[in-house]
PDB file of C-alpha atoms in Angstrom:
ATOM      1  CA  MET A   1     -15.030   0.483 -42.654  1.00  0.00           C
ATOM      2  CA  LYS A   2     -12.074   2.113 -41.611  1.00  0.00           C
ATOM      3  CA  ARG A   3      -8.252   1.305 -42.522  1.00  0.00           C
ATOM      4  CA  PHE A   4      -4.704   2.821 -41.957  1.00  0.00           C
ATOM      5  CA  VAL A   5      -1.956   3.694 -44.152  1.00  0.00           C
ATOM      6  CA  ARG A   6       1.384   4.825 -42.988  1.00  0.00           C
ATOM      7  CA  VAL A   7       2.684   7.660 -44.858  1.00  0.00           C
ATOM      8  CA  GLY A   8       6.411   9.333 -43.954  1.00  0.00           C
ATOM      9  CA  GLY A   9       6.271   7.411 -40.798  1.00  0.00           C
ATOM     10  CA  MET A  10       2.675   8.839 -39.617  1.00  0.00           C
ATOM     11  CA  ALA A  11      -0.447   6.751 -39.724  1.00  0.00           C
ATOM     12  CA  PHE A  12      -3.367   8.184 -41.436  1.00  0.00           C
ATOM     13  CA  GLY A  13      -7.008   6.908 -40.862  1.00  0.00           C
ATOM     14  CA  LEU A  14      -8.514   6.121 -44.041  1.00  0.00           C
ATOM     15  CA  ILE A  15     -12.481   5.741 -43.977  1.00  0.00           C
ATOM     16  CA  ALA A  16     -14.157   3.854 -46.679  1.00  0.00           C
ATOM     17  CA  MET A  17     -17.021   6.404 -47.376  1.00  0.00           C
ATOM     18  CA  THR A  18     -20.565   4.926 -46.933  1.00  0.00           C
ATOM     19  CA  ALA A  19     -23.554   5.142 -49.614  1.00  0.00           C
ATOM     20  CA  LEU A  20     -24.248   8.832 -50.669  1.00  0.00           C
ATOM     21  CA  GLY A  21     -27.599  10.154 -50.423  1.00  0.00           C
ATOM     22  CA  GLN A  22     -27.517   9.883 -46.631  1.00  0.00           C
ATOM     23  CA  SER A  23     -26.433  12.805 -44.432  1.00  0.00           C
ATOM     24  CA  ALA A  24     -22.926  14.186 -43.594  1.00  0.00           C
ATOM     25  CA  ASN A  25     -22.457  16.207 -40.341  1.00  0.00           C
ATOM     26  CA  GLY A  26     -26.093  16.153 -39.961  1.00  0.00           C
ATOM     27  CA  HIS A  27     -26.789  17.792 -43.583  1.00  0.00           C
ATOM     28  CA  LEU A  28     -28.267  16.070 -46.395  1.00  0.00           C
ATOM     29  CA  THR A  29     -26.002  14.778 -49.313  1.00  0.00           C
ATOM     30  CA  VAL A  30     -27.461  14.506 -52.654  1.00  0.00           C
ATOM     31  CA  ARG A  31     -25.837  12.789 -55.454  1.00  0.00           C
ATOM     32  CA  LEU A  32     -25.611  14.767 -58.764  1.00  0.00           C
ATOM     33  CA  TRP A  33     -26.880  11.661 -60.677  1.00  0.00           C
ATOM     34  CA  ALA A  34     -29.253   9.594 -59.150  1.00  0.00           C
ATOM     35  CA  ASN A  35     -27.517   6.412 -60.844  1.00  0.00           C
ATOM     36  CA  SER A  36     -24.066   6.014 -61.918  1.00  0.00           C
ATOM     37  CA  ALA A  37     -22.183   9.276 -62.848  1.00  0.00           C
ATOM     38  CA  PRO A  38     -21.660   9.514 -66.719  1.00  0.00           C
ATOM     39  CA  ASP A  39     -18.187   7.593 -67.550  1.00  0.00           C
ATOM     40  CA  SER A  40     -17.648   6.811 -63.745  1.00  0.00           C
ATOM     41  CA  GLN A  41     -14.615   4.519 -63.270  1.00  0.00           C
ATOM     42  CA  GLY A  42     -16.096   3.054 -60.108  1.00  0.00           C
ATOM     43  CA  SER A  43     -13.165   0.948 -59.402  1.00  0.00           C
ATOM     44  CA  THR A  44     -12.192   1.995 -56.037  1.00  0.00           C
ATOM     45  CA  PRO A  45     -14.224   2.935 -52.862  1.00  0.00           C
ATOM     46  CA  GLU A  46     -13.992   6.411 -52.027  1.00  0.00           C
ATOM     47  CA  THR A  47     -11.970   7.180 -49.070  1.00  0.00           C
ATOM     48  CA  MET A  48     -11.061   9.551 -46.518  1.00  0.00           C
ATOM     49  CA  ARG A  49      -7.840  10.368 -44.690  1.00  0.00           C
ATOM     50  CA  VAL A  50      -7.256  12.790 -41.525  1.00  0.00           C
ATOM     51  CA  ALA A  51      -4.204  14.858 -42.420  1.00  0.00           C
ATOM     52  CA  PRO A  52      -1.873  16.016 -39.228  1.00  0.00           C
ATOM     53  CA  GLU A  53      -3.619  19.347 -38.938  1.00  0.00           C
ATOM     54  CA  GLY A  54      -7.086  17.605 -38.558  1.00  0.00           C
ATOM     55  CA  ASP A  55      -8.219  18.068 -42.081  1.00  0.00           C
ATOM     56  CA  HIS A  56     -10.425  15.471 -43.665  1.00  0.00           C
ATOM     57  CA  VAL A  57      -9.008  14.708 -47.183  1.00  0.00           C
ATOM     58  CA  ILE A  58     -10.991  12.727 -49.706  1.00  0.00           C
ATOM     59  CA  THR A  59     -10.040  10.762 -52.603  1.00  0.00           C
ATOM     60  CA  HIS A  60     -11.414   8.028 -55.323  1.00  0.00           C
ATOM     61  CA  VAL A  61     -14.696  10.296 -55.894  1.00  0.00           C
ATOM     62  CA  ASP A  62     -16.699   8.234 -58.536  1.00  0.00           C
ATOM     63  CA  GLN A  63     -20.292   9.421 -57.404  1.00  0.00           C
ATOM     64  CA  PRO A  64     -20.028  13.106 -57.330  1.00  0.00           C
ATOM     65  CA  SER A  65     -22.359  14.898 -54.932  1.00  0.00           C
ATOM     66  CA  ILE A  66     -23.414  17.994 -52.967  1.00  0.00           C
ATOM     67  CA  THR A  67     -24.001  18.430 -49.334  1.00  0.00           C
ATOM     68  CA  VAL A  68     -26.731  20.721 -48.472  1.00  0.00           C
ATOM     69  CA  TYR A  69     -26.335  23.802 -46.179  1.00  0.00           C
ATOM     70  CA  LEU A  70     -29.595  25.701 -45.866  1.00  0.00           C
ATOM     71  CA  PRO A  71     -29.928  28.993 -43.863  1.00  0.00           C
ATOM     72  CA  ASN A  72     -32.604  29.205 -41.290  1.00  0.00           C
ATOM     73  CA  ALA A  73     -35.891  30.533 -42.823  1.00  0.00           C
ATOM     74  CA  ASP A  74     -35.508  33.837 -40.877  1.00  0.00           C
ATOM     75  CA  LYS A  75     -32.131  34.597 -42.200  1.00  0.00           C
ATOM     76  CA  ALA A  76     -32.413  33.342 -45.615  1.00  0.00           C
ATOM     77  CA  THR A  77     -31.562  35.633 -48.441  1.00  0.00           C
ATOM     78  CA  GLY A  78     -32.175  33.402 -51.541  1.00  0.00           C
ATOM     79  CA  ALA A  79     -28.659  33.366 -52.701  1.00  0.00           C
ATOM     80  CA  ALA A  80     -27.015  30.361 -53.066  1.00  0.00           C
ATOM     81  CA  VAL A  81     -23.330  29.112 -53.674  1.00  0.00           C
ATOM     82  CA  VAL A  82     -21.820  25.958 -54.975  1.00  0.00           C
ATOM     83  CA  VAL A  83     -18.537  25.519 -52.786  1.00  0.00           C
ATOM     84  CA  ILE A  84     -15.541  23.703 -54.620  1.00  0.00           C
ATOM     85  CA  PRO A  85     -12.896  22.607 -52.600  1.00  0.00           C
ATOM     86  CA  GLY A  86      -9.178  22.309 -53.775  1.00  0.00           C
ATOM     87  CA  GLY A  87      -6.646  19.618 -53.691  1.00  0.00           C
ATOM     88  CA  GLY A  88      -4.744  20.115 -56.821  1.00  0.00           C
ATOM     89  CA  HIS A  89      -7.139  17.800 -58.561  1.00  0.00           C
ATOM     90  CA  SER A  90      -5.788  14.943 -56.793  1.00  0.00           C
ATOM     91  CA  GLU A  91      -7.695  14.846 -53.401  1.00  0.00           C
ATOM     92  CA  LEU A  92     -10.183  17.131 -52.098  1.00  0.00           C
ATOM     93  CA  TRP A  93      -9.598  19.080 -48.530  1.00  0.00           C
ATOM     94  CA  ILE A  94     -13.222  19.162 -47.593  1.00  0.00           C
ATOM     95  CA  ASP A  95     -12.902  20.941 -44.056  1.00  0.00           C
ATOM     96  CA  HIS A  96     -11.281  24.353 -44.537  1.00  0.00           C
ATOM     97  CA  GLU A  97     -12.503  24.518 -47.984  1.00  0.00           C
ATOM     98  CA  GLY A  98     -15.793  23.050 -47.930  1.00  0.00           C
ATOM     99  CA  HIS A  99     -17.799  22.502 -44.774  1.00  0.00           C
ATOM    100  CA  ALA A 100     -16.355  25.466 -42.801  1.00  0.00           C
ATOM    101  CA  VAL A 101     -17.098  27.712 -45.648  1.00  0.00           C
ATOM    102  CA  ALA A 102     -20.626  26.328 -46.039  1.00  0.00           C
ATOM    103  CA  GLU A 103     -21.386  26.783 -42.250  1.00  0.00           C
ATOM    104  CA  TYR A 104     -20.342  30.337 -42.323  1.00  0.00           C
ATOM    105  CA  LEU A 105     -22.358  31.417 -45.509  1.00  0.00           C
ATOM    106  CA  SER A 106     -25.625  29.509 -44.210  1.00  0.00           C
ATOM    107  CA  SER A 107     -25.075  31.173 -40.740  1.00  0.00           C
ATOM    108  CA  HIS A 108     -25.261  34.348 -42.970  1.00  0.00           C
ATOM    109  CA  GLY A 109     -28.340  33.569 -45.013  1.00  0.00           C
ATOM    110  CA  VAL A 110     -26.507  32.227 -47.964  1.00  0.00           C
ATOM    111  CA  ALA A 111     -27.550  28.800 -48.833  1.00  0.00           C
ATOM    112  CA  ALA A 112     -24.389  26.699 -49.461  1.00  0.00           C
ATOM    113  CA  PHE A 113     -23.628  23.336 -51.397  1.00  0.00           C
ATOM    114  CA  VAL A 114     -20.185  21.365 -50.899  1.00  0.00           C
ATOM    115  CA  LEU A 115     -19.368  19.841 -54.116  1.00  0.00           C
ATOM    116  CA  LYS A 116     -17.341  16.240 -54.139  1.00  0.00           C
ATOM    117  CA  TYR A 117     -16.340  15.943 -57.703  1.00  0.00           C
ATOM    118  CA  ARG A 118     -14.348  13.365 -59.691  1.00  0.00           C
ATOM    119  CA  LEU A 119     -10.580  13.735 -59.520  1.00  0.00           C
ATOM    120  CA  ALA A 120      -8.620  14.238 -62.872  1.00  0.00           C
ATOM    121  CA  ARG A 121      -4.937  13.907 -61.492  1.00  0.00           C
ATOM    122  CA  GLU A 122      -5.105  11.126 -58.724  1.00  0.00           C
ATOM    123  CA  LYS A 123      -3.281   8.018 -59.615  1.00  0.00           C
ATOM    124  CA  GLY A 124      -4.581   5.924 -62.334  1.00  0.00           C
ATOM    125  CA  SER A 125      -7.613   8.381 -63.039  1.00  0.00           C
ATOM    126  CA  ARG A 126      -8.903   8.520 -66.477  1.00  0.00           C
ATOM    127  CA  TYR A 127     -10.868  11.860 -65.662  1.00  0.00           C
ATOM    128  CA  THR A 128     -10.119  15.371 -66.951  1.00  0.00           C
ATOM    129  CA  VAL A 129     -10.585  18.575 -65.701  1.00  0.00           C
ATOM    130  CA  GLU A 130     -12.449  20.187 -68.392  1.00  0.00           C
ATOM    131  CA  GLY A 131     -14.339  17.432 -69.213  1.00  0.00           C
ATOM    132  CA  THR A 132     -15.239  15.315 -66.123  1.00  0.00           C
ATOM    133  CA  GLU A 133     -14.452  17.637 -63.252  1.00  0.00           C
ATOM    134  CA  LEU A 134     -15.958  20.742 -64.962  1.00  0.00           C
ATOM    135  CA  GLY A 135     -18.925  18.431 -65.977  1.00  0.00           C
ATOM    136  CA  ASP A 136     -19.512  17.765 -62.134  1.00  0.00           C
ATOM    137  CA  VAL A 137     -19.281  21.717 -61.176  1.00  0.00           C
ATOM    138  CA  GLN A 138     -21.813  22.267 -64.151  1.00  0.00           C
ATOM    139  CA  ARG A 139     -24.141  19.438 -63.055  1.00  0.00           C
ATOM    140  CA  ALA A 140     -24.160  20.784 -59.509  1.00  0.00           C
ATOM    141  CA  ILE A 141     -25.041  24.298 -60.647  1.00  0.00           C
ATOM    142  CA  ARG A 142     -27.746  22.738 -62.671  1.00  0.00           C
ATOM    143  CA  THR A 143     -29.015  20.641 -59.584  1.00  0.00           C
ATOM    144  CA  VAL A 144     -29.310  23.688 -57.342  1.00  0.00           C
ATOM    145  CA  ARG A 145     -31.122  25.714 -59.665  1.00  0.00           C
ATOM    146  CA  SER A 146     -33.641  22.827 -60.831  1.00  0.00           C
ATOM    147  CA  ARG A 147     -34.520  22.375 -57.079  1.00  0.00           C
ATOM    148  CA  SER A 148     -34.565  26.136 -56.198  1.00  0.00           C
ATOM    149  CA  GLU A 149     -38.368  26.210 -55.366  1.00  0.00           C
ATOM    150  CA  GLU A 150     -37.730  23.334 -52.881  1.00  0.00           C
ATOM    151  CA  TRP A 151     -34.669  25.092 -51.110  1.00  0.00           C
ATOM    152  CA  GLY A 152     -36.023  28.617 -51.321  1.00  0.00           C
ATOM    153  CA  LEU A 153     -33.559  29.930 -53.783  1.00  0.00           C
ATOM    154  CA  ASP A 154     -33.551  32.810 -56.110  1.00  0.00           C
ATOM    155  CA  THR A 155     -32.393  30.920 -59.922  1.00  0.00           C
ATOM    156  CA  ALA A 156     -30.875  34.250 -60.617  1.00  0.00           C
ATOM    157  CA  ARG A 157     -28.510  34.508 -57.616  1.00  0.00           C
ATOM    158  CA  ILE A 158     -26.582  31.006 -57.727  1.00  0.00           C
ATOM    159  CA  GLY A 159     -23.111  31.417 -57.753  1.00  0.00           C
ATOM    160  CA  VAL A 160     -19.534  29.369 -57.390  1.00  0.00           C
ATOM    161  CA  ILE A 161     -16.774  29.739 -54.822  1.00  0.00           C
ATOM    162  CA  GLY A 162     -13.684  27.840 -55.560  1.00  0.00           C
ATOM    163  CA  PHE A 163     -10.531  27.315 -53.625  1.00  0.00           C
ATOM    164  CA  SER A 164      -6.913  26.499 -55.253  1.00  0.00           C
ATOM    165  CA  ALA A 165      -7.964  23.653 -57.927  1.00  0.00           C
ATOM    166  CA  GLY A 166     -11.538  24.268 -56.987  1.00  0.00           C
ATOM    167  CA  GLY A 167     -10.873  27.879 -57.805  1.00  0.00           C
ATOM    168  CA  GLU A 168      -9.823  26.963 -61.306  1.00  0.00           C
ATOM    169  CA  LEU A 169     -12.868  25.030 -61.693  1.00  0.00           C
ATOM    170  CA  ALA A 170     -15.068  27.970 -60.786  1.00  0.00           C
ATOM    171  CA  ALA A 171     -13.035  30.037 -63.343  1.00  0.00           C
ATOM    172  CA  LEU A 172     -13.959  27.458 -65.846  1.00  0.00           C
ATOM    173  CA  ALA A 173     -17.628  26.948 -65.032  1.00  0.00           C
ATOM    174  CA  SER A 174     -17.722  31.030 -65.460  1.00  0.00           C
ATOM    175  CA  THR A 175     -16.451  31.066 -68.722  1.00  0.00           C
ATOM    176  CA  ARG A 176     -18.062  27.646 -70.367  1.00  0.00           C
ATOM    177  CA  SER A 177     -21.578  27.494 -69.465  1.00  0.00           C
ATOM    178  CA  ASP A 178     -24.746  27.099 -71.475  1.00  0.00           C
ATOM    179  CA  SER A 179     -28.445  27.948 -71.026  1.00  0.00           C
ATOM    180  CA  GLY A 180     -29.800  24.514 -70.567  1.00  0.00           C
ATOM    181  CA  LYS A 181     -29.777  21.722 -72.994  1.00  0.00           C
ATOM    182  CA  PRO A 182     -33.553  21.295 -73.886  1.00  0.00           C
ATOM    183  CA  ASP A 183     -33.342  17.753 -75.783  1.00  0.00           C
ATOM    184  CA  ALA A 184     -31.799  16.132 -72.923  1.00  0.00           C
ATOM    185  CA  ALA A 185     -33.611  13.130 -71.506  1.00  0.00           C
ATOM    186  CA  ASP A 186     -32.444  14.234 -67.963  1.00  0.00           C
ATOM    187  CA  ALA A 187     -34.967  17.191 -66.865  1.00  0.00           C
ATOM    188  CA  VAL A 188     -31.805  18.386 -64.474  1.00  0.00           C
ATOM    189  CA  ASP A 189     -30.012  19.110 -67.835  1.00  0.00           C
ATOM    190  CA  HIS A 190     -32.536  21.579 -68.926  1.00  0.00           C
ATOM    191  CA  VAL A 191     -31.580  24.300 -66.717  1.00  0.00           C
ATOM    192  CA  SER A 192     -28.915  26.814 -67.047  1.00  0.00           C
ATOM    193  CA  SER A 193     -25.175  25.975 -66.124  1.00  0.00           C
ATOM    194  CA  ARG A 194     -24.194  29.334 -65.830  1.00  0.00           C
ATOM    195  CA  PRO A 195     -23.264  30.920 -62.134  1.00  0.00           C
ATOM    196  CA  ASP A 196     -24.534  34.318 -61.453  1.00  0.00           C
ATOM    197  CA  PHE A 197     -21.412  35.109 -59.722  1.00  0.00           C
ATOM    198  CA  GLN A 198     -18.214  33.848 -58.913  1.00  0.00           C
ATOM    199  CA  ALA A 199     -15.640  33.547 -56.006  1.00  0.00           C
ATOM    200  CA  LEU A 200     -12.091  32.542 -56.624  1.00  0.00           C
ATOM    201  CA  ILE A 201      -9.902  32.185 -53.505  1.00  0.00           C
ATOM    202  CA  TYR A 202      -6.030  31.612 -54.646  1.00  0.00           C
ATOM    203  CA  PRO A 203      -7.187  29.948 -57.705  1.00  0.00           C
ATOM    204  CA  GLY A 204      -5.324  28.069 -60.237  1.00  0.00           C
ATOM    205  CA  LEU A 205      -6.115  29.904 -63.448  1.00  0.00           C
ATOM    206  CA  PRO A 206      -7.277  28.417 -66.426  1.00  0.00           C
ATOM    207  CA  HIS A 207      -4.706  28.368 -69.768  1.00  0.00           C
ATOM    208  CA  GLU A 208      -7.402  29.983 -71.682  1.00  0.00           C
ATOM    209  CA  SER A 209      -9.327  32.559 -69.991  1.00  0.00           C
ATOM    210  CA  ARG A 210     -12.233  33.208 -72.364  1.00  0.00           C
ATOM    211  CA  LEU A 211     -13.245  36.207 -70.416  1.00  0.00           C
ATOM    212  CA  THR A 212     -16.034  38.479 -72.102  1.00  0.00           C
ATOM    213  CA  ALA A 213     -18.169  41.239 -71.092  1.00  0.00           C
ATOM    214  CA  ASP A 214     -20.679  38.616 -70.142  1.00  0.00           C
ATOM    215  CA  THR A 215     -18.461  36.855 -67.765  1.00  0.00           C
ATOM    216  CA  PRO A 216     -20.289  36.950 -64.052  1.00  0.00           C
ATOM    217  CA  ARG A 217     -19.059  39.244 -61.618  1.00  0.00           C
ATOM    218  CA  ALA A 218     -16.309  38.298 -59.451  1.00  0.00           C
ATOM    219  CA  PHE A 219     -14.799  38.342 -55.981  1.00  0.00           C
ATOM    220  CA  LEU A 220     -11.161  37.357 -55.883  1.00  0.00           C
ATOM    221  CA  ALA A 221      -8.504  36.719 -53.077  1.00  0.00           C
ATOM    222  CA  CYS A 222      -5.251  35.339 -52.658  1.00  0.00           C
ATOM    223  CA  GLY A 223      -2.067  35.800 -50.506  1.00  0.00           C
ATOM    224  CA  ALA A 224       0.990  37.915 -51.891  1.00  0.00           C
ATOM    225  CA  MET A 225       3.261  35.134 -50.838  1.00  0.00           C
ATOM    226  CA  ASP A 226       1.582  32.447 -53.005  1.00  0.00           C
ATOM    227  CA  GLN A 227       3.048  31.451 -56.382  1.00  0.00           C
ATOM    228  CA  ALA A 228       3.491  34.316 -58.744  1.00  0.00           C
ATOM    229  CA  ARG A 229       1.276  32.380 -61.022  1.00  0.00           C
ATOM    230  CA  ILE A 230      -1.505  32.755 -58.432  1.00  0.00           C
ATOM    231  CA  SER A 231      -0.509  36.022 -56.780  1.00  0.00           C
ATOM    232  CA  GLN A 232       0.437  37.861 -59.812  1.00  0.00           C
ATOM    233  CA  GLY A 233      -1.873  35.971 -62.257  1.00  0.00           C
ATOM    234  CA  LEU A 234      -4.955  36.759 -60.172  1.00  0.00           C
ATOM    235  CA  ALA A 235      -3.918  40.574 -60.399  1.00  0.00           C
ATOM    236  CA  GLU A 236      -3.943  40.032 -64.150  1.00  0.00           C
ATOM    237  CA  TYR A 237      -7.071  38.526 -64.205  1.00  0.00           C
ATOM    238  CA  TYR A 238      -8.827  41.324 -62.213  1.00  0.00           C
ATOM    239  CA  LEU A 239      -7.473  43.712 -64.781  1.00  0.00           C
ATOM    240  CA  ALA A 240      -8.722  41.784 -67.634  1.00  0.00           C
ATOM    241  CA  LEU A 241     -12.331  41.847 -66.102  1.00  0.00           C
ATOM    242  CA  ALA A 242     -12.228  45.615 -65.244  1.00  0.00           C
ATOM    243  CA  ARG A 243     -11.190  46.100 -68.835  1.00  0.00           C
ATOM    244  CA  LEU A 244     -14.159  44.416 -69.640  1.00  0.00           C
ATOM    245  CA  LYS A 245     -16.343  46.525 -67.322  1.00  0.00           C
ATOM    246  CA  VAL A 246     -17.406  43.332 -65.100  1.00  0.00           C
ATOM    247  CA  PRO A 247     -17.967  44.183 -61.763  1.00  0.00           C
ATOM    248  CA  THR A 248     -14.882  42.763 -59.793  1.00  0.00           C
ATOM    249  CA  GLU A 249     -13.157  43.221 -56.503  1.00  0.00           C
ATOM    250  CA  LEU A 250      -9.666  41.982 -55.452  1.00  0.00           C
ATOM    251  CA  HIS A 251      -8.136  41.399 -52.412  1.00  0.00           C
ATOM    252  CA  ILE A 252      -4.308  40.398 -52.076  1.00  0.00           C
ATOM    253  CA  TYR A 253      -2.933  39.625 -48.348  1.00  0.00           C
ATOM    254  CA  ALA A 254       0.339  40.513 -47.366  1.00  0.00           C
ATOM    255  CA  GLY A 255       2.451  38.184 -45.580  1.00  0.00           C
ATOM    256  CA  THR A 256      -0.116  35.408 -46.528  1.00  0.00           C
ATOM    257  CA  GLY A 257       0.513  31.985 -48.633  1.00  0.00           C
ATOM    258  CA  HIS A 258      -1.623  29.286 -50.061  1.00  0.00           C
ATOM    259  CA  GLY A 259      -4.522  27.290 -48.760  1.00  0.00           C
ATOM    260  CA  PHE A 260      -5.693  29.560 -45.937  1.00  0.00           C
ATOM    261  CA  GLY A 261      -9.540  28.785 -46.575  1.00  0.00           C
ATOM    262  CA  ILE A 262     -11.611  29.254 -43.426  1.00  0.00           C
ATOM    263  CA  ARG A 263      -9.497  28.227 -40.178  1.00  0.00           C
ATOM    264  CA  SER A 264      -9.725  29.380 -36.740  1.00  0.00           C
ATOM    265  CA  SER A 265      -5.847  29.740 -36.842  1.00  0.00           C
ATOM    266  CA  ASN A 266      -5.924  32.337 -39.503  1.00  0.00           C
ATOM    267  CA  PRO A 267      -4.675  35.670 -38.610  1.00  0.00           C
ATOM    268  CA  LYS A 268      -6.084  39.105 -39.386  1.00  0.00           C
ATOM    269  CA  PRO A 269      -6.618  40.370 -41.860  1.00  0.00           C
ATOM    270  CA  VAL A 270      -6.856  37.245 -43.854  1.00  0.00           C
ATOM    271  CA  ALA A 271      -9.431  35.911 -41.576  1.00  0.00           C
ATOM    272  CA  ASP A 272     -11.836  38.605 -42.416  1.00  0.00           C
ATOM    273  CA  TRP A 273     -12.162  37.535 -46.013  1.00  0.00           C
ATOM    274  CA  PRO A 274     -15.526  35.952 -45.723  1.00  0.00           C
ATOM    275  CA  GLU A 275     -17.075  38.815 -44.139  1.00  0.00           C
ATOM    276  CA  LEU A 276     -15.445  40.988 -47.208  1.00  0.00           C
ATOM    277  CA  PHE A 277     -16.986  38.471 -49.487  1.00  0.00           C
ATOM    278  CA  LEU A 278     -20.403  38.914 -47.466  1.00  0.00           C
ATOM    279  CA  ASP A 279     -20.148  42.695 -48.025  1.00  0.00           C
ATOM    280  CA  TRP A 280     -19.431  42.322 -51.491  1.00  0.00           C
ATOM    281  CA  MET A 281     -22.443  40.307 -52.207  1.00  0.00           C
ATOM    282  CA  ALA A 282     -24.448  42.907 -50.402  1.00  0.00           C
ATOM    283  CA  THR A 283     -22.970  45.708 -52.668  1.00  0.00           C
ATOM    284  CA  GLU A 284     -23.846  43.424 -55.885  1.00  0.00           C
ATOM    285  CA  LYS A 285     -27.302  43.578 -54.300  1.00  0.00           C
ATOM    286  CA  LEU A 286     -27.142  39.521 -54.101  1.00  0.00           C
ATOM    287  CA  LEU A 287     -28.156  39.291 -50.452  1.00  0.00           C
ATOM    288  CA  ARG A 288     -31.994  40.398 -50.817  1.00  0.00           C
ATOM    289  CA  HIS A 289     -33.989  38.650 -48.035  1.00  0.00           C
ATOM    290  CA  THR A 290     -36.845  36.072 -49.381  1.00  0.00           C
TER     291      THR A 290
END
């Protein structure tokens, strides 16, 4: 079902999303909970609009899911990344911070899983960032780890990459994890929610960092022309991790602002950040072939 809404004199297509568990862009989509997600509002159909630049933007997520991008068997490294798009916790920019990232990673041997999570700051939402959204990320990590044998993954090389608000969630997941809940009725909750590595791309940073020497190793990137709380904050985040001797790499791109993700229009050198991320993964011995 498709309808249109006019915003600022422009018409945007809004598509009511079909039931999950089917394929998206030819890739399997898996619900994080087989039935309704815990505390799901479930009052408004999930919708997608097309922004002027062609990006698909999703709102009203009540059934969180991951879309699965597995590499060809001859390229598979056994590493995996949960990809967390941004959108200010009020929407999800699912293309340049989601599917494009997963396509790139899977084409280079890294399994990728694009997360659709519930949104704490869209109008009328009762969800929370550190409760609902973080819970969805943790569940995504557990889901990927619990199906590692099926998907050909190494359970010790499962990480997160987040963009903007998704970067905040990746940082939260990296500092607020557990080793599993053995008494949980759901077997997925028995496995660890800790990511083995993190990539924070122009992230919102948590107000309380909770960094320790056991924080997962990190790849960090942003634009120098971004807000100071991101461009300067990420530099401070790097220094804090470095003092704790957590392996970390930082890139700050001159002349670059917020929201670059992976786009064909990105200029060099910022267009090369995905390659640098893979180089960092290789340096950290995360790309051993299966």
